[in-house]
PDB file of C-alpha atoms in Angstrom:
ATOM      1  CA  MET A 113      93.332  98.250  60.611  1.00 45.00           C
ATOM      2  CA  ARG A 114      91.266  98.308  57.448  1.00 51.00           C
ATOM      3  CA  ASP A 115      91.048 102.086  56.941  1.00 69.00           C
ATOM      4  CA  MET A 116      94.710 102.995  57.520  1.00 86.00           C
ATOM      5  CA  GLN A 117      96.340 105.439  55.110  1.00 92.00           C
ATOM      6  CA  LYS A 118     100.141 105.279  55.046  1.00 94.00           C
ATOM      7  CA  TYR A 119     102.054 108.495  54.447  1.00 96.00           C
ATOM      8  CA  ASP A 120     105.624 107.659  53.414  1.00 96.00           C
ATOM      9  CA  LEU A 121     107.595 110.524  54.966  1.00 96.00           C
ATOM     10  CA  HIS A 122     110.659 109.676  52.871  1.00 95.00           C
ATOM     11  CA  LYS A 123     108.609 110.118  49.694  1.00 95.00           C
ATOM     12  CA  LEU A 124     107.162 113.420  50.971  1.00 94.00           C
ATOM     13  CA  LEU A 125     110.666 114.575  51.908  1.00 93.00           C
ATOM     14  CA  LYS A 126     111.962 113.827  48.386  1.00 93.00           C
ATOM     15  CA  GLU A 127     108.981 115.531  46.717  1.00 93.00           C
ATOM     16  CA  GLU A 128     108.926 118.635  48.899  1.00 92.00           C
ATOM     17  CA  LEU A 129     112.580 119.382  49.710  1.00 89.00           C
ATOM     18  CA  LYS A 130     114.429 117.754  46.796  1.00 85.00           C
ATOM     19  CA  ASN A 131     117.706 117.892  48.728  1.00 82.00           C
ATOM     20  CA  GLY A 132     118.639 114.205  48.521  1.00 83.00           C
ATOM     21  CA  SER A 133     118.593 113.734  52.299  1.00 88.00           C
ATOM     22  CA  SER A 134     116.795 110.986  54.182  1.00 92.00           C
ATOM     23  CA  ASP A 135     116.921 112.980  57.419  1.00 94.00           C
ATOM     24  CA  LEU A 136     114.189 115.186  58.844  1.00 94.00           C
ATOM     25  CA  VAL A 137     116.101 118.089  60.355  1.00 94.00           C
ATOM     26  CA  THR A 138     115.381 121.768  61.070  1.00 93.00           C
ATOM     27  CA  ARG A 139     112.105 123.449  61.933  1.00 95.00           C
ATOM     28  CA  PRO A 140     111.584 124.964  58.437  1.00 95.00           C
ATOM     29  CA  SER A 141     111.908 121.505  56.834  1.00 94.00           C
ATOM     30  CA  GLY A 142     109.437 120.130  59.359  1.00 96.00           C
ATOM     31  CA  GLN A 143     106.977 122.891  58.560  1.00 97.00           C
ATOM     32  CA  VAL A 144     107.096 122.088  54.832  1.00 96.00           C
ATOM     33  CA  ILE A 145     106.457 118.380  55.502  1.00 96.00           C
ATOM     34  CA  ARG A 146     103.683 119.128  58.039  1.00 97.00           C
ATOM     35  CA  ASP A 147     101.963 121.488  55.585  1.00 96.00           C
ATOM     36  CA  ARG A 148     101.958 118.729  52.965  1.00 95.00           C
ATOM     37  CA  ILE A 149     100.614 116.168  55.463  1.00 96.00           C
ATOM     38  CA  GLU A 150      97.857 118.565  56.534  1.00 96.00           C
ATOM     39  CA  LYS A 151      96.727 119.050  52.916  1.00 94.00           C
ATOM     40  CA  ASN A 152      96.487 115.264  52.548  1.00 94.00           C
ATOM     41  CA  ILE A 153      94.700 114.726  55.889  1.00 94.00           C
ATOM     42  CA  ALA A 154      91.926 117.072  54.795  1.00 90.00           C
ATOM     43  CA  LYS A 155      91.134 114.679  51.915  1.00 92.00           C
ATOM     44  CA  GLU A 156      90.902 111.552  54.096  1.00 94.00           C
ATOM     45  CA  GLU A 157      87.646 109.839  55.044  1.00 92.00           C
ATOM     46  CA  ASN A 158      86.025 110.497  58.391  1.00 89.00           C
ATOM     47  CA  GLY A 159      87.437 107.971  60.892  1.00 90.00           C
ATOM     48  CA  ALA A 160      90.610 107.377  58.859  1.00 93.00           C
ATOM     49  CA  VAL A 161      93.819 106.323  60.573  1.00 95.00           C
ATOM     50  CA  ILE A 162      96.823 108.155  59.142  1.00 96.00           C
ATOM     51  CA  ALA A 163     100.089 106.252  59.598  1.00 96.00           C
ATOM     52  CA  LEU A 164     103.143 108.483  59.359  1.00 97.00           C
ATOM     53  CA  ASP A 165     105.732 106.022  58.048  1.00 97.00           C
ATOM     54  CA  PHE A 166     109.270 106.727  59.287  1.00 96.00           C
ATOM     55  CA  ALA A 167     110.757 103.445  58.013  1.00 95.00           C
ATOM     56  CA  ARG A 168     112.910 105.047  55.288  1.00 95.00           C
ATOM     57  CA  ILE A 169     113.794 108.141  57.320  1.00 96.00           C
ATOM     58  CA  GLY A 170     117.213 108.340  58.949  1.00 94.00           C
ATOM     59  CA  VAL A 171     117.346 110.920  61.722  1.00 95.00           C
ATOM     60  CA  ILE A 172     114.580 113.195  62.936  1.00 96.00           C
ATOM     61  CA  ASP A 173     115.876 115.975  65.173  1.00 96.00           C
ATOM     62  CA  TYR A 174     113.919 117.527  68.039  1.00 96.00           C
ATOM     63  CA  SER A 175     112.847 120.663  66.164  1.00 96.00           C
ATOM     64  CA  CYS A 176     111.529 118.660  63.214  1.00 96.00           C
ATOM     65  CA  ALA A 177     109.796 116.178  65.555  1.00 97.00           C
ATOM     66  CA  ASP A 178     108.155 119.124  67.314  1.00 97.00           C
ATOM     67  CA  GLU A 179     107.137 120.789  64.057  1.00 97.00           C
ATOM     68  CA  ILE A 180     105.724 117.638  62.470  1.00 97.00           C
ATOM     69  CA  VAL A 181     104.554 115.225  65.161  1.00 98.00           C
ATOM     70  CA  ALA A 182     103.802 117.443  68.174  1.00 98.00           C
ATOM     71  CA  LYS A 183     101.990 120.081  66.109  1.00 97.00           C
ATOM     72  CA  LEU A 184     100.005 117.461  64.177  1.00 97.00           C
ATOM     73  CA  MET A 185      98.946 115.785  67.442  1.00 97.00           C
ATOM     74  CA  SER A 186      98.073 119.117  69.055  1.00 97.00           C
ATOM     75  CA  ARG A 187      95.918 120.113  66.094  1.00 96.00           C
ATOM     76  CA  LEU A 188      94.337 116.660  65.953  1.00 96.00           C
ATOM     77  CA  LEU A 189      93.291 116.982  69.607  1.00 95.00           C
ATOM     78  CA  SER A 190      91.922 120.488  69.046  1.00 95.00           C
ATOM     79  CA  GLY A 191      89.568 119.050  66.407  1.00 93.00           C
ATOM     80  CA  GLU A 192      91.166 120.645  63.344  1.00 94.00           C
ATOM     81  CA  TYR A 193      91.273 117.322  61.476  1.00 93.00           C
ATOM     82  CA  GLY A 194      87.819 116.077  62.429  1.00 91.00           C
ATOM     83  CA  ASN A 195      87.322 112.445  63.392  1.00 91.00           C
ATOM     84  CA  ARG A 196      90.694 111.104  62.249  1.00 94.00           C
ATOM     85  CA  TYR A 197      93.589 109.396  63.986  1.00 96.00           C
ATOM     86  CA  ILE A 198      97.375 109.592  63.620  1.00 97.00           C
ATOM     87  CA  VAL A 199      99.757 106.748  64.392  1.00 97.00           C
ATOM     88  CA  LEU A 200     103.535 106.749  63.968  1.00 97.00           C
ATOM     89  CA  PHE A 201     104.912 103.798  62.047  1.00 95.00           C
ATOM     90  CA  GLY A 202     108.286 102.151  61.427  1.00 94.00           C
ATOM     91  CA  LEU A 203     110.218 104.034  64.110  1.00 94.00           C
ATOM     92  CA  ASN A 204     113.785 103.355  65.173  1.00 91.00           C
ATOM     93  CA  GLU A 205     115.234 104.101  68.623  1.00 89.00           C
ATOM     94  CA  ASN A 206     116.681 107.526  67.739  1.00 90.00           C
ATOM     95  CA  GLN A 207     113.441 108.675  66.157  1.00 95.00           C
ATOM     96  CA  GLU A 208     111.460 107.495  69.198  1.00 95.00           C
ATOM     97  CA  GLU A 209     113.659 109.499  71.578  1.00 95.00           C
ATOM     98  CA  ASN A 210     113.343 112.828  69.768  1.00 96.00           C
ATOM     99  CA  ILE A 211     109.635 112.406  69.077  1.00 97.00           C
ATOM    100  CA  GLU A 212     108.992 111.429  72.697  1.00 97.00           C
ATOM    101  CA  VAL A 213     110.764 114.559  73.981  1.00 97.00           C
ATOM    102  CA  ALA A 214     108.751 116.753  71.590  1.00 97.00           C
ATOM    103  CA  LEU A 215     105.478 115.170  72.741  1.00 98.00           C
ATOM    104  CA  GLU A 216     106.374 115.238  76.448  1.00 97.00           C
ATOM    105  CA  ARG A 217     107.255 118.948  76.367  1.00 96.00           C
ATOM    106  CA  LYS A 218     103.713 119.676  75.172  1.00 96.00           C
ATOM    107  CA  THR A 219     102.102 117.005  77.413  1.00 96.00           C
ATOM    108  CA  LEU A 220     100.899 115.093  74.360  1.00 97.00           C
ATOM    109  CA  ALA A 221     100.873 111.394  73.542  1.00 97.00           C
ATOM    110  CA  ALA A 222     100.799 109.346  70.335  1.00 97.00           C
ATOM    111  CA  MET A 223     100.535 105.689  69.444  1.00 97.00           C
ATOM    112  CA  ALA A 224     103.491 104.280  67.552  1.00 96.00           C
ATOM    113  CA  GLU A 225     104.561 101.035  65.995  1.00 92.00           C
ATOM    114  CA  ARG A 226     108.211 100.077  66.002  1.00 90.00           C
ATOM    115  CA  ARG A 227     109.906  98.485  63.032  1.00 84.00           C
ATOM    116  CA  SER A 228     109.549  95.191  64.924  1.00 87.00           C
ATOM    117  CA  GLY A 229     105.744  95.585  64.861  1.00 87.00           C
ATOM    118  CA  GLU A 230     105.443  96.279  68.609  1.00 89.00           C
ATOM    119  CA  LYS A 231     102.845  98.936  69.447  1.00 92.00           C
ATOM    120  CA  ILE A 232     103.977 101.514  72.007  1.00 95.00           C
ATOM    121  CA  LEU A 233     102.915 104.807  73.511  1.00 97.00           C
ATOM    122  CA  LEU A 234     105.131 107.877  73.127  1.00 97.00           C
ATOM    123  CA  GLY A 235     104.718 111.000  75.225  1.00 96.00           C
ATOM    124  CA  ASN A 236     102.743 111.820  78.379  1.00 94.00           C
ATOM    125  CA  LEU A 237      99.826 109.854  79.771  1.00 96.00           C
ATOM    126  CA  ASN A 238      98.849 109.352  83.393  1.00 95.00           C
ATOM    127  CA  ASN A 239      99.330 105.890  84.905  1.00 96.00           C
ATOM    128  CA  TYR A 240      95.705 104.772  85.103  1.00 95.00           C
ATOM    129  CA  LEU A 241      95.166 105.620  81.425  1.00 96.00           C
ATOM    130  CA  LYS A 242      98.419 103.813  80.523  1.00 96.00           C
ATOM    131  CA  GLU A 243      97.159 100.760  82.399  1.00 96.00           C
ATOM    132  CA  THR A 244      93.847 100.923  80.508  1.00 97.00           C
ATOM    133  CA  LEU A 245      95.608 101.438  77.164  1.00 97.00           C
ATOM    134  CA  ASN A 246      97.880  98.454  77.827  1.00 96.00           C
ATOM    135  CA  LEU A 247      94.826  96.259  78.382  1.00 96.00           C
ATOM    136  CA  ILE A 248      93.328  97.428  75.072  1.00 96.00           C
ATOM    137  CA  LEU A 249      96.646  96.734  73.320  1.00 95.00           C
ATOM    138  CA  LYS A 250      96.689  93.253  74.846  1.00 95.00           C
ATOM    139  CA  LYS A 251      93.061  92.411  73.975  1.00 95.00           C
ATOM    140  CA  GLY A 252      92.711  94.421  70.739  1.00 93.00           C
ATOM    141  CA  MET A 253      89.392  95.958  71.780  1.00 95.00           C
ATOM    142  CA  LEU A 254      87.291  96.533  74.903  1.00 95.00           C
ATOM    143  CA  THR A 255      83.911  97.751  76.071  1.00 95.00           C
ATOM    144  CA  ALA A 256      83.393  99.664  79.313  1.00 94.00           C
ATOM    145  CA  LYS A 257      81.785  96.544  80.833  1.00 94.00           C
ATOM    146  CA  GLU A 258      84.778  94.390  79.869  1.00 95.00           C
ATOM    147  CA  LEU A 259      87.143  96.980  81.375  1.00 96.00           C
ATOM    148  CA  SER A 260      85.045  97.124  84.562  1.00 96.00           C
ATOM    149  CA  ASP A 261      85.204  93.346  84.885  1.00 96.00           C
ATOM    150  CA  ALA A 262      88.916  93.074  84.051  1.00 95.00           C
ATOM    151  CA  MET A 263      90.075  95.850  86.405  1.00 95.00           C
ATOM    152  CA  ASP A 264      87.312  95.700  89.038  1.00 95.00           C
ATOM    153  CA  LEU A 265      86.194  99.284  88.334  1.00 94.00           C
ATOM    154  CA  GLU A 266      82.869 101.071  88.646  1.00 94.00           C
ATOM    155  CA  ALA A 267      81.047 101.282  85.301  1.00 89.00           C
ATOM    156  CA  ASN A 268      81.287 105.080  85.134  1.00 93.00           C
ATOM    157  CA  THR A 269      85.044 104.967  85.913  1.00 95.00           C
ATOM    158  CA  SER A 270      85.759 102.489  83.118  1.00 95.00           C
ATOM    159  CA  GLY A 271      83.599 104.457  80.671  1.00 94.00           C
ATOM    160  CA  THR A 272      85.413 107.690  81.558  1.00 96.00           C
ATOM    161  CA  ARG A 273      88.847 106.100  81.124  1.00 97.00           C
ATOM    162  CA  LEU A 274      87.953 104.737  77.703  1.00 97.00           C
ATOM    163  CA  LEU A 275      86.396 108.024  76.610  1.00 96.00           C
ATOM    164  CA  ASN A 276      89.520 109.925  77.730  1.00 96.00           C
ATOM    165  CA  LEU A 277      91.749 107.605  75.666  1.00 97.00           C
ATOM    166  CA  HIS A 278      89.481 108.199  72.687  1.00 96.00           C
ATOM    167  CA  LYS A 279      89.543 111.990  73.173  1.00 95.00           C
ATOM    168  CA  LYS A 280      93.356 111.792  73.173  1.00 96.00           C
ATOM    169  CA  ARG A 281      93.071 109.865  69.867  1.00 96.00           C
ATOM    170  CA  LEU A 282      94.949 106.867  71.287  1.00 97.00           C
ATOM    171  CA  VAL A 283      92.099 104.405  70.623  1.00 96.00           C
ATOM    172  CA  LYS A 284      89.342 104.276  68.056  1.00 95.00           C
ATOM    173  CA  ARG A 285      85.697 104.175  69.129  1.00 94.00           C
ATOM    174  CA  THR A 286      82.878 102.518  67.205  1.00 92.00           C
ATOM    175  CA  GLU A 287      79.297 101.765  68.114  1.00 92.00           C
ATOM    176  CA  GLU A 288      77.756  98.290  67.876  1.00 91.00           C
ATOM    177  CA  ILE A 289      74.393  96.780  68.680  1.00 89.00           C
ATOM    178  CA  ARG A 290      74.812  93.951  71.186  1.00 84.00           C
ATOM    179  CA  GLY A 291      72.021  92.150  72.990  1.00 83.00           C
ATOM    180  CA  GLY A 292      69.485  94.677  71.750  1.00 84.00           C
ATOM    181  CA  GLY A 293      71.426  97.695  73.051  1.00 87.00           C
ATOM    182  CA  ARG A 294      74.106 100.071  71.806  1.00 91.00           C
ATOM    183  CA  VAL A 295      77.651  99.523  73.046  1.00 93.00           C
ATOM    184  CA  TRP A 296      80.809 101.559  72.447  1.00 95.00           C
ATOM    185  CA  ILE A 297      83.790  99.454  71.356  1.00 96.00           C
ATOM    186  CA  TYR A 298      87.266 100.896  71.945  1.00 97.00           C
ATOM    187  CA  GLU A 299      90.048  99.396  69.845  1.00 95.00           C
ATOM    188  CA  CYS A 300      93.710  99.778  68.997  1.00 92.00           C
ATOM    189  CA  ILE A 301      94.603 102.144  66.188  1.00 90.00           C
TER     190      ILE A 301
END
């Protein structure tokens, strides 16, 4: 996506903690990294996608995953960061597990991209929203009309599903003029 800002967590770890480790462990360490990320998020453009890059991180334990990822997602959903999005990037299997547990315990969800490039959902999301999100991931972007047609749904049902995914910051929403009218486009972040 054109307006993605990558935050190299390994670089932040080296700058903030200066302990030589590539691992994100302990709640206090997570708080230091989250504070730094939050200062940077405040400077980002409206609509920006912030990619937290885990590619050069070794282990992230549960308490650090909770302190960084779950708290960032919770605050994002509460509106503290305005109209911005967070995606997790470059994850390995161990990182996914601990982040998923941290998100699930707070009934949160986040979009992630594995080191292989595969986009996945981590955390909690009900089945009908997962099904809708999977269709967006497959197609890249959707309108409510396209979702209605693809899943044989009422127009208001498809619009509500897409809006709920947007409110959870799992898809990006933009407005376009099509056929003389305004249409909301929901796309992968």
